[in-house]
């Protein structure tokens, strides 16, 4: 049974979330096995949250953990409520399998500590996952994770209603391209690789934020070594370093 903040927190009043889906809800189909692995208080939170947002909840044997149908749009979700640092391979293997079965798939991962987040980043690149396919959504606690799931499902449903799915796809492609540009810029720094780029992006943010971050901040919030943190700081702040020729 998953350990989580859910078992230590009171279930929030679901009425405060009604604004998420003001035009009517939909249907949430939940994997029976996934349900049985969660703490009962978390399942109670999910039931109350969905009811307050006009979603029907059905428990069925399905491949993902949840499938939402909202506004004629079906969206599948894998919700990793307990990250296993020692054995992440089964999670990514399952993601790869489910990705081939559903056009719209999101993977929500609960990573409440820096150690868990660092473990996830290392595994993500070690196991060769393709950025943005599917989209991974890291969250700090379970309730936040399920709220994001409902918001994503509702947003996809609204896009379908308004006939702007093509715009959503374009925005997603643009976001993926933005990540690619970010990686190319950061990995152009001598000694910095893709793993380092993702760690910097998740922990610090944009290129501008990284440029302003000091060596100590980079080391505190990522798993980068002191030498790499020093190199990044010099790259953005020392003209003699970033303007010097990169060839003999």
CSV table of N, CA and C in Angstrom, one decimal, residues 31-180:
chain,number,residue,atom,x,y,z
A,31,UNK,N,-8.6,2.0,-13.0
A,31,UNK,CA,-8.0,0.6,-12.9
A,31,UNK,C,-8.3,0.1,-11.5
A,32,UNK,N,-8.9,-1.1,-11.4
A,32,UNK,CA,-9.3,-1.7,-10.1
A,32,UNK,C,-8.0,-2.0,-9.3
A,33,UNK,N,-7.0,-2.6,-10.0
A,33,UNK,CA,-5.8,-2.9,-9.3
A,33,UNK,C,-5.1,-1.7,-8.7
A,34,UNK,N,-5.0,-0.6,-9.5
A,34,UNK,CA,-4.4,0.6,-9.0
A,34,UNK,C,-5.1,1.1,-7.8
A,35,UNK,N,-6.5,1.1,-7.8
A,35,UNK,CA,-7.3,1.6,-6.7
A,35,UNK,C,-7.0,0.8,-5.4
A,36,UNK,N,-6.8,-0.5,-5.6
A,36,UNK,CA,-6.6,-1.4,-4.4
A,36,UNK,C,-5.2,-1.1,-3.8
A,37,UNK,N,-4.3,-0.6,-4.6
A,37,UNK,CA,-2.9,-0.3,-4.1
A,37,UNK,C,-2.8,1.0,-3.3
A,38,UNK,N,-3.8,1.8,-3.4
A,38,UNK,CA,-3.8,3.2,-2.8
A,38,UNK,C,-4.3,3.1,-1.3
A,39,UNK,N,-4.0,4.2,-0.6
A,39,UNK,CA,-4.5,4.3,0.8
A,39,UNK,C,-6.0,4.7,0.7
A,40,UNK,N,-6.9,4.1,1.5
A,40,UNK,CA,-8.3,4.4,1.4
A,40,UNK,C,-8.6,5.9,1.5
A,41,UNK,N,-7.9,6.6,2.3
A,41,UNK,CA,-8.2,8.1,2.4
A,41,UNK,C,-8.0,8.8,1.1
A,42,UNK,N,-7.0,8.3,0.3
A,42,UNK,CA,-6.7,8.9,-1.0
A,42,UNK,C,-7.9,8.6,-2.0
A,43,UNK,N,-8.3,7.4,-2.0
A,43,UNK,CA,-9.5,7.0,-2.8
A,43,UNK,C,-10.7,7.8,-2.4
A,44,UNK,N,-10.9,8.0,-1.1
A,44,UNK,CA,-12.0,8.9,-0.7
A,44,UNK,C,-11.9,10.3,-1.2
A,45,UNK,N,-10.7,10.8,-1.2
A,45,UNK,CA,-10.5,12.2,-1.8
A,45,UNK,C,-10.8,12.2,-3.2
A,46,UNK,N,-10.4,11.2,-4.0
A,46,UNK,CA,-10.6,11.1,-5.4
A,46,UNK,C,-12.1,11.1,-5.7
A,47,UNK,N,-12.9,10.2,-4.9
A,47,UNK,CA,-14.3,10.1,-5.1
A,47,UNK,C,-15.0,11.4,-4.9
A,48,UNK,N,-14.7,12.1,-3.8
A,48,UNK,CA,-15.3,13.4,-3.5
A,48,UNK,C,-14.9,14.4,-4.5
A,49,UNK,N,-13.7,14.5,-4.9
A,49,UNK,CA,-13.2,15.4,-5.9
A,49,UNK,C,-14.0,15.3,-7.2
A,50,UNK,N,-14.1,14.1,-7.7
A,50,UNK,CA,-14.8,13.8,-9.0
A,50,UNK,C,-16.2,14.1,-8.8
A,51,UNK,N,-16.9,13.7,-7.7
A,51,UNK,CA,-18.3,14.0,-7.6
A,51,UNK,C,-18.6,15.5,-7.6
A,52,UNK,N,-17.7,16.3,-6.9
A,52,UNK,CA,-17.9,17.7,-6.9
A,52,UNK,C,-17.7,18.4,-8.2
A,53,UNK,N,-17.0,17.7,-9.1
A,53,UNK,CA,-16.7,18.3,-10.4
A,53,UNK,C,-17.5,17.5,-11.5
A,54,UNK,N,-18.6,16.9,-11.1
A,54,UNK,CA,-19.6,16.3,-12.0
A,54,UNK,C,-19.0,15.1,-12.8
A,55,UNK,N,-18.1,14.4,-12.3
A,55,UNK,CA,-17.5,13.2,-13.0
A,55,UNK,C,-18.1,12.0,-12.4
A,56,UNK,N,-18.5,11.0,-13.2
A,56,UNK,CA,-18.9,9.7,-12.7
A,56,UNK,C,-17.6,8.9,-12.6
A,57,UNK,N,-17.5,8.0,-11.6
A,57,UNK,CA,-16.4,7.2,-11.4
A,57,UNK,C,-16.7,5.7,-11.5
A,58,UNK,N,-16.1,5.0,-12.4
A,58,UNK,CA,-16.3,3.6,-12.6
A,58,UNK,C,-15.0,2.9,-12.4
A,59,UNK,N,-15.0,1.7,-11.8
A,59,UNK,CA,-13.8,0.9,-11.6
A,59,UNK,C,-13.9,-0.3,-12.6
A,60,UNK,N,-12.9,-0.3,-13.5
A,60,UNK,CA,-12.9,-1.3,-14.5
A,60,UNK,C,-11.4,-1.8,-14.7
A,61,UNK,N,-11.3,-3.0,-15.4
A,61,UNK,CA,-10.0,-3.5,-15.7
A,61,UNK,C,-9.4,-2.9,-17.0
A,62,UNK,N,-8.6,-1.9,-16.9
A,62,UNK,CA,-8.0,-1.2,-18.0
A,62,UNK,C,-6.5,-1.1,-17.9
A,63,UNK,N,-5.8,-0.8,-19.0
A,63,UNK,CA,-4.4,-0.8,-19.0
A,63,UNK,C,-3.8,0.4,-18.3
A,64,UNK,N,-4.3,1.6,-18.5
A,64,UNK,CA,-3.8,2.8,-17.8
A,64,UNK,C,-4.4,2.8,-16.4
A,65,UNK,N,-4.0,3.7,-15.5
A,65,UNK,CA,-4.5,3.8,-14.2
A,65,UNK,C,-5.9,4.5,-14.2
A,66,UNK,N,-6.0,5.5,-15.2
A,66,UNK,CA,-7.3,6.2,-15.3
A,66,UNK,C,-7.5,6.5,-16.8
A,67,UNK,N,-8.7,6.5,-17.2
A,67,UNK,CA,-9.1,7.1,-18.6
A,67,UNK,C,-10.2,8.0,-18.3
A,68,UNK,N,-10.1,9.3,-18.8
A,68,UNK,CA,-11.1,10.3,-18.7
A,68,UNK,C,-11.7,10.5,-20.0
A,69,UNK,N,-13.1,10.6,-20.0
A,69,UNK,CA,-13.8,11.0,-21.2
A,69,UNK,C,-14.5,12.3,-20.8
A,70,UNK,N,-14.1,13.4,-21.4
A,70,UNK,CA,-14.6,14.7,-21.1
A,70,UNK,C,-14.8,15.5,-22.4
A,71,UNK,N,-16.1,15.9,-22.7
A,71,UNK,CA,-16.3,16.6,-23.9
A,71,UNK,C,-16.0,15.9,-25.1
A,72,UNK,N,-16.1,14.6,-25.1
A,72,UNK,CA,-15.9,13.8,-26.3
A,72,UNK,C,-14.4,13.5,-26.5
A,73,UNK,N,-13.5,13.9,-25.6
A,73,UNK,CA,-12.1,13.6,-25.7
A,73,UNK,C,-11.7,12.6,-24.7
A,74,UNK,N,-11.0,11.5,-25.1
A,74,UNK,CA,-10.5,10.5,-24.1
A,74,UNK,C,-9.0,10.7,-23.9
A,75,UNK,N,-8.7,10.7,-22.6
A,75,UNK,CA,-7.3,10.9,-22.2
A,75,UNK,C,-6.9,9.9,-21.2
A,76,UNK,N,-5.8,9.2,-21.4
A,76,UNK,CA,-5.3,8.2,-20.5
A,76,UNK,C,-4.2,8.7,-19.6
A,77,UNK,N,-4.2,8.2,-18.4
A,77,UNK,CA,-3.2,8.6,-17.4
A,77,UNK,C,-2.6,7.4,-16.7
A,78,UNK,N,-1.3,7.5,-16.5
A,78,UNK,CA,-0.6,6.6,-15.6
A,78,UNK,C,-0.2,7.4,-14.4
A,79,UNK,N,-0.6,7.0,-13.2
A,79,UNK,CA,-0.3,7.8,-12.0
A,79,UNK,C,0.6,7.0,-11.1
A,80,UNK,N,1.9,7.4,-11.1
A,80,UNK,CA,2.9,6.7,-10.2
A,80,UNK,C,2.9,7.4,-8.9
A,81,UNK,N,2.2,6.7,-7.9
A,81,UNK,CA,2.1,7.3,-6.6
A,81,UNK,C,3.2,7.0,-5.6
A,82,UNK,N,4.1,6.1,-6.0
A,82,UNK,CA,5.3,5.7,-5.2
A,82,UNK,C,6.4,5.4,-6.1
A,83,UNK,N,7.4,6.3,-6.2
A,83,UNK,CA,8.6,6.1,-7.1
A,83,UNK,C,9.5,5.1,-6.4
A,84,UNK,N,9.9,4.1,-7.1
A,84,UNK,CA,10.9,3.1,-6.6
A,84,UNK,C,12.3,3.4,-7.1
A,85,UNK,N,13.1,4.0,-6.3
A,85,UNK,CA,14.5,4.3,-6.7
A,85,UNK,C,15.3,3.1,-7.1
A,86,UNK,N,15.0,2.0,-6.4
A,86,UNK,CA,15.8,0.8,-6.6
A,86,UNK,C,15.4,0.1,-7.9
A,87,UNK,N,14.2,0.2,-8.4
A,87,UNK,CA,13.8,-0.5,-9.5
A,87,UNK,C,12.8,0.2,-10.4
A,88,UNK,N,13.3,1.2,-11.1
A,88,UNK,CA,12.4,2.1,-11.9
A,88,UNK,C,12.0,1.4,-13.3
A,89,UNK,N,12.7,0.4,-13.7
A,89,UNK,CA,12.5,-0.2,-15.0
A,89,UNK,C,11.1,-0.6,-15.3
A,90,UNK,N,10.4,-1.3,-14.3
A,90,UNK,CA,9.0,-1.7,-14.6
A,90,UNK,C,8.1,-0.5,-14.9
A,91,UNK,N,8.3,0.6,-14.3
A,91,UNK,CA,7.5,1.8,-14.5
A,91,UNK,C,7.6,2.2,-16.0
A,92,UNK,N,8.8,2.4,-16.5
A,92,UNK,CA,9.1,2.9,-17.8
A,92,UNK,C,8.7,1.8,-18.9
A,93,UNK,N,8.8,0.6,-18.5
A,93,UNK,CA,8.4,-0.5,-19.4
A,93,UNK,C,6.9,-0.4,-19.6
A,94,UNK,N,6.2,-0.2,-18.5
A,94,UNK,CA,4.7,-0.1,-18.6
A,94,UNK,C,4.3,1.1,-19.4
A,95,UNK,N,5.0,2.3,-19.2
A,95,UNK,CA,4.7,3.5,-19.9
A,95,UNK,C,4.8,3.3,-21.4
A,96,UNK,N,5.9,2.6,-21.8
A,96,UNK,CA,6.2,2.4,-23.2
A,96,UNK,C,5.1,1.5,-23.8
A,97,UNK,N,4.6,0.5,-23.1
A,97,UNK,CA,3.6,-0.4,-23.6
A,97,UNK,C,2.3,0.3,-23.7
A,98,UNK,N,1.9,1.1,-22.7
A,98,UNK,CA,0.6,1.8,-22.7
A,98,UNK,C,0.6,2.9,-23.8
A,99,UNK,N,1.8,3.6,-24.0
A,99,UNK,CA,1.9,4.6,-25.0
A,99,UNK,C,1.5,4.2,-26.4
A,100,UNK,N,1.8,2.9,-26.7
A,100,UNK,CA,1.5,2.4,-28.0
A,100,UNK,C,0.0,2.1,-28.2
A,101,UNK,N,-0.8,2.2,-27.1
A,101,UNK,CA,-2.2,1.8,-27.1
A,101,UNK,C,-3.1,3.1,-27.1
A,102,UNK,N,-2.6,4.2,-26.7
A,102,UNK,CA,-3.4,5.4,-26.5
A,102,UNK,C,-2.7,6.6,-27.1
A,103,UNK,N,-3.5,7.4,-27.9
A,103,UNK,CA,-2.9,8.6,-28.5
A,103,UNK,C,-2.7,9.7,-27.6
A,104,UNK,N,-3.5,9.8,-26.5
A,104,UNK,CA,-3.4,10.9,-25.5
A,104,UNK,C,-3.1,10.2,-24.2
A,105,UNK,N,-1.8,10.3,-23.8
A,105,UNK,CA,-1.3,9.7,-22.6
A,105,UNK,C,-0.5,10.6,-21.8
A,106,UNK,N,-0.7,10.8,-20.5
A,106,UNK,CA,0.1,11.6,-19.6
A,106,UNK,C,0.5,10.7,-18.5
A,107,UNK,N,1.7,10.9,-18.0
A,107,UNK,CA,2.3,10.1,-16.8
A,107,UNK,C,2.5,11.1,-15.7
A,108,UNK,N,1.8,11.0,-14.6
A,108,UNK,CA,1.9,11.8,-13.4
A,108,UNK,C,2.7,11.0,-12.4
A,109,UNK,N,3.8,11.7,-11.9
A,109,UNK,CA,4.7,11.0,-11.0
A,109,UNK,C,4.9,11.8,-9.7
A,110,UNK,N,4.6,11.2,-8.6
A,110,UNK,CA,4.7,11.8,-7.3
A,110,UNK,C,6.2,11.8,-6.8
A,111,UNK,N,6.8,13.0,-6.7
A,111,UNK,CA,8.2,13.1,-6.3
A,111,UNK,C,8.4,14.1,-5.2
A,112,UNK,N,8.0,13.7,-4.0
A,112,UNK,CA,8.0,14.7,-2.9
A,112,UNK,C,9.3,15.2,-2.4
A,113,UNK,N,10.4,14.5,-2.8
A,113,UNK,CA,11.7,14.9,-2.3
A,113,UNK,C,12.7,15.1,-3.4
A,114,UNK,N,13.8,15.8,-3.2
A,114,UNK,CA,14.8,16.1,-4.2
A,114,UNK,C,15.5,14.7,-4.6
A,115,UNK,N,15.7,13.8,-3.6
A,115,UNK,CA,16.3,12.6,-3.9
A,115,UNK,C,15.5,11.8,-4.9
A,116,UNK,N,14.2,11.7,-4.7
A,116,UNK,CA,13.3,11.0,-5.6
A,116,UNK,C,13.3,11.7,-7.0
A,117,UNK,N,13.3,13.0,-7.0
A,117,UNK,CA,13.3,13.7,-8.3
A,117,UNK,C,14.6,13.4,-9.0
A,118,UNK,N,15.8,13.4,-8.3
A,118,UNK,CA,17.0,13.1,-9.0
A,118,UNK,C,17.1,11.7,-9.5
A,119,UNK,N,16.5,10.8,-8.7
A,119,UNK,CA,16.4,9.4,-9.2
A,119,UNK,C,15.6,9.2,-10.4
A,120,UNK,N,14.5,10.0,-10.5
A,120,UNK,CA,13.6,9.9,-11.7
A,120,UNK,C,14.4,10.5,-12.9
A,121,UNK,N,15.1,11.6,-12.8
A,121,UNK,CA,15.8,12.2,-13.9
A,121,UNK,C,16.8,11.3,-14.4
A,122,UNK,N,17.6,10.6,-13.5
A,122,UNK,CA,18.6,9.7,-13.9
A,122,UNK,C,18.0,8.5,-14.7
A,123,UNK,N,17.0,8.0,-14.2
A,123,UNK,CA,16.3,6.8,-14.8
A,123,UNK,C,15.7,7.2,-16.2
A,124,UNK,N,15.2,8.4,-16.3
A,124,UNK,CA,14.5,8.9,-17.5
A,124,UNK,C,15.5,8.8,-18.7
A,125,UNK,N,16.7,9.3,-18.4
A,125,UNK,CA,17.6,9.3,-19.5
A,125,UNK,C,18.4,8.0,-19.7
A,126,UNK,N,18.6,7.3,-18.6
A,126,UNK,CA,19.3,6.1,-18.7
A,126,UNK,C,18.5,5.1,-19.5
A,127,UNK,N,17.2,5.1,-19.4
A,127,UNK,CA,16.3,4.2,-20.1
A,127,UNK,C,15.8,4.7,-21.4
A,128,UNK,N,16.4,5.8,-21.9
A,128,UNK,CA,16.1,6.3,-23.2
A,128,UNK,C,14.7,6.8,-23.5
A,129,UNK,N,14.1,7.4,-22.6
A,129,UNK,CA,12.7,7.9,-22.9
A,129,UNK,C,12.8,9.1,-23.8
A,130,UNK,N,11.8,9.3,-24.7
A,130,UNK,CA,11.8,10.4,-25.6
A,130,UNK,C,11.0,11.5,-25.0
A,131,UNK,N,11.7,12.7,-25.0
A,131,UNK,CA,11.1,13.9,-24.3
A,131,UNK,C,9.8,14.2,-24.9
A,132,UNK,N,8.7,14.4,-24.1
A,132,UNK,CA,7.4,14.8,-24.5
A,132,UNK,C,6.6,13.7,-25.1
A,133,UNK,N,7.1,12.4,-25.1
A,133,UNK,CA,6.3,11.3,-25.7
A,133,UNK,C,6.4,10.1,-24.9
A,134,UNK,N,5.5,9.9,-23.9
A,134,UNK,CA,4.5,10.8,-23.5
A,134,UNK,C,4.9,11.9,-22.6
A,135,UNK,N,4.0,12.8,-22.2
A,135,UNK,CA,4.3,13.9,-21.3
A,135,UNK,C,4.4,13.4,-19.9
A,136,UNK,N,5.5,13.7,-19.2
A,136,UNK,CA,5.6,13.4,-17.7
A,136,UNK,C,5.3,14.6,-16.9
A,137,UNK,N,4.5,14.4,-15.9
A,137,UNK,CA,4.1,15.6,-15.0
A,137,UNK,C,4.5,15.3,-13.6
A,138,UNK,N,5.7,15.8,-13.1
A,138,UNK,CA,6.1,15.5,-11.7
A,138,UNK,C,5.3,16.4,-10.8
A,139,UNK,N,4.9,15.8,-9.6
A,139,UNK,CA,4.1,16.6,-8.6
A,139,UNK,C,4.7,16.3,-7.3
A,140,UNK,N,4.4,17.1,-6.3
A,140,UNK,CA,4.9,17.0,-4.9
A,140,UNK,C,4.1,16.1,-4.0
A,141,UNK,N,2.8,16.0,-4.3
A,141,UNK,CA,2.0,15.1,-3.4
A,141,UNK,C,0.8,14.6,-4.3
A,142,UNK,N,0.1,13.6,-3.7
A,142,UNK,CA,-0.9,12.8,-4.5
A,142,UNK,C,-2.1,13.7,-4.8
A,143,UNK,N,-2.6,14.5,-3.9
A,143,UNK,CA,-3.7,15.3,-4.2
A,143,UNK,C,-3.5,16.3,-5.3
A,144,UNK,N,-2.3,16.9,-5.3
A,144,UNK,CA,-1.9,17.8,-6.4
A,144,UNK,C,-1.9,17.0,-7.7
A,145,UNK,N,-1.4,15.8,-7.6
A,145,UNK,CA,-1.3,15.0,-8.9
A,145,UNK,C,-2.7,14.7,-9.5
A,146,UNK,N,-3.6,14.3,-8.6
A,146,UNK,CA,-4.9,14.0,-9.2
A,146,UNK,C,-5.7,15.3,-9.6
A,147,UNK,N,-5.4,16.4,-8.9
A,147,UNK,CA,-6.0,17.7,-9.4
A,147,UNK,C,-5.5,18.0,-10.8
A,148,UNK,N,-4.2,17.8,-11.0
A,148,UNK,CA,-3.6,18.1,-12.3
A,148,UNK,C,-4.2,17.2,-13.4
A,149,UNK,N,-4.5,15.9,-13.0
A,149,UNK,CA,-5.1,15.0,-14.0
A,149,UNK,C,-6.4,15.5,-14.4
A,150,UNK,N,-7.3,15.9,-13.4
A,150,UNK,CA,-8.6,16.4,-13.8
A,150,UNK,C,-8.5,17.6,-14.6
A,151,UNK,N,-7.6,18.5,-14.3
A,151,UNK,CA,-7.5,19.8,-15.1
A,151,UNK,C,-7.0,19.5,-16.5
A,152,UNK,N,-6.1,18.5,-16.7
A,152,UNK,CA,-5.7,18.2,-18.0
A,152,UNK,C,-6.8,17.6,-18.8
A,153,UNK,N,-7.6,16.6,-18.2
A,153,UNK,CA,-8.7,16.0,-18.9
A,153,UNK,C,-9.7,17.0,-19.3
A,154,UNK,N,-10.0,17.9,-18.4
A,154,UNK,CA,-11.0,19.0,-18.7
A,154,UNK,C,-10.5,19.9,-19.8
A,155,UNK,N,-9.2,20.3,-19.8
A,155,UNK,CA,-8.7,21.1,-20.8
A,155,UNK,C,-8.8,20.5,-22.2
A,156,UNK,N,-8.5,19.2,-22.2
A,156,UNK,CA,-8.6,18.5,-23.5
A,156,UNK,C,-10.0,18.4,-24.0
A,157,UNK,N,-10.9,18.2,-23.0
A,157,UNK,CA,-12.3,18.2,-23.4
A,157,UNK,C,-12.8,19.5,-23.9
A,158,UNK,N,-12.4,20.6,-23.3
A,158,UNK,CA,-12.8,22.0,-23.8
A,158,UNK,C,-12.2,22.2,-25.1
A,159,UNK,N,-11.0,21.8,-25.4
A,159,UNK,CA,-10.4,22.0,-26.7
A,159,UNK,C,-11.2,21.2,-27.8
A,160,UNK,N,-11.6,20.0,-27.4
A,160,UNK,CA,-12.4,19.2,-28.4
A,160,UNK,C,-13.7,19.9,-28.6
A,161,UNK,N,-14.4,20.5,-27.6
A,161,UNK,CA,-15.6,21.2,-27.8
A,161,UNK,C,-15.5,22.4,-28.7
A,162,UNK,N,-14.4,23.1,-28.5
A,162,UNK,CA,-14.2,24.3,-29.3
A,162,UNK,C,-13.5,24.1,-30.6
A,163,UNK,N,-13.2,22.9,-30.9
A,163,UNK,CA,-12.6,22.6,-32.2
A,163,UNK,C,-11.2,23.2,-32.4
A,164,UNK,N,-10.5,23.1,-31.3
A,164,UNK,CA,-9.1,23.7,-31.4
A,164,UNK,C,-8.1,22.6,-31.0
A,165,UNK,N,-8.3,21.4,-31.3
A,165,UNK,CA,-7.4,20.3,-31.0
A,165,UNK,C,-6.1,20.6,-31.8
A,166,UNK,N,-6.2,21.0,-33.0
A,166,UNK,CA,-5.0,21.3,-33.8
A,166,UNK,C,-4.1,22.3,-33.1
A,167,UNK,N,-4.7,23.3,-32.5
A,167,UNK,CA,-3.9,24.3,-31.8
A,167,UNK,C,-3.2,23.8,-30.6
A,168,UNK,N,-3.9,22.9,-29.9
A,168,UNK,CA,-3.3,22.2,-28.8
A,168,UNK,C,-2.1,21.4,-29.2
A,169,UNK,N,-2.3,20.7,-30.3
A,169,UNK,CA,-1.1,19.9,-30.8
A,169,UNK,C,0.0,20.8,-31.2
A,170,UNK,N,-0.3,21.9,-31.8
A,170,UNK,CA,0.8,22.8,-32.2
A,170,UNK,C,1.5,23.4,-31.0
A,171,UNK,N,0.7,23.7,-29.9
A,171,UNK,CA,1.3,24.2,-28.7
A,171,UNK,C,2.2,23.1,-28.1
A,172,UNK,N,1.7,21.9,-28.1
A,172,UNK,CA,2.5,20.8,-27.5
A,172,UNK,C,3.8,20.6,-28.3
A,173,UNK,N,3.7,20.7,-29.6
A,173,UNK,CA,4.9,20.5,-30.5
A,173,UNK,C,5.9,21.7,-30.2
A,174,UNK,N,5.3,22.9,-30.0
A,174,UNK,CA,6.2,24.0,-29.7
A,174,UNK,C,6.9,23.9,-28.4
A,175,UNK,N,6.2,23.3,-27.4
A,175,UNK,CA,6.8,23.1,-26.1
A,175,UNK,C,7.9,22.1,-26.2
A,176,UNK,N,7.7,21.0,-27.0
A,176,UNK,CA,8.8,20.0,-27.2
A,176,UNK,C,10.0,20.6,-27.9
A,177,UNK,N,9.7,21.5,-28.9
A,177,UNK,CA,10.8,22.2,-29.6
A,177,UNK,C,11.5,23.1,-28.7
A,178,UNK,N,10.8,23.7,-27.7
A,178,UNK,CA,11.4,24.6,-26.8
A,178,UNK,C,12.3,23.9,-25.9
A,179,UNK,N,11.9,22.6,-25.5
A,179,UNK,CA,12.8,21.8,-24.7
A,179,UNK,C,14.1,21.4,-25.4
A,180,UNK,N,13.9,21.1,-26.7
A,180,UNK,CA,15.1,20.8,-27.6
A,180,UNK,C,16.0,21.9,-27.7
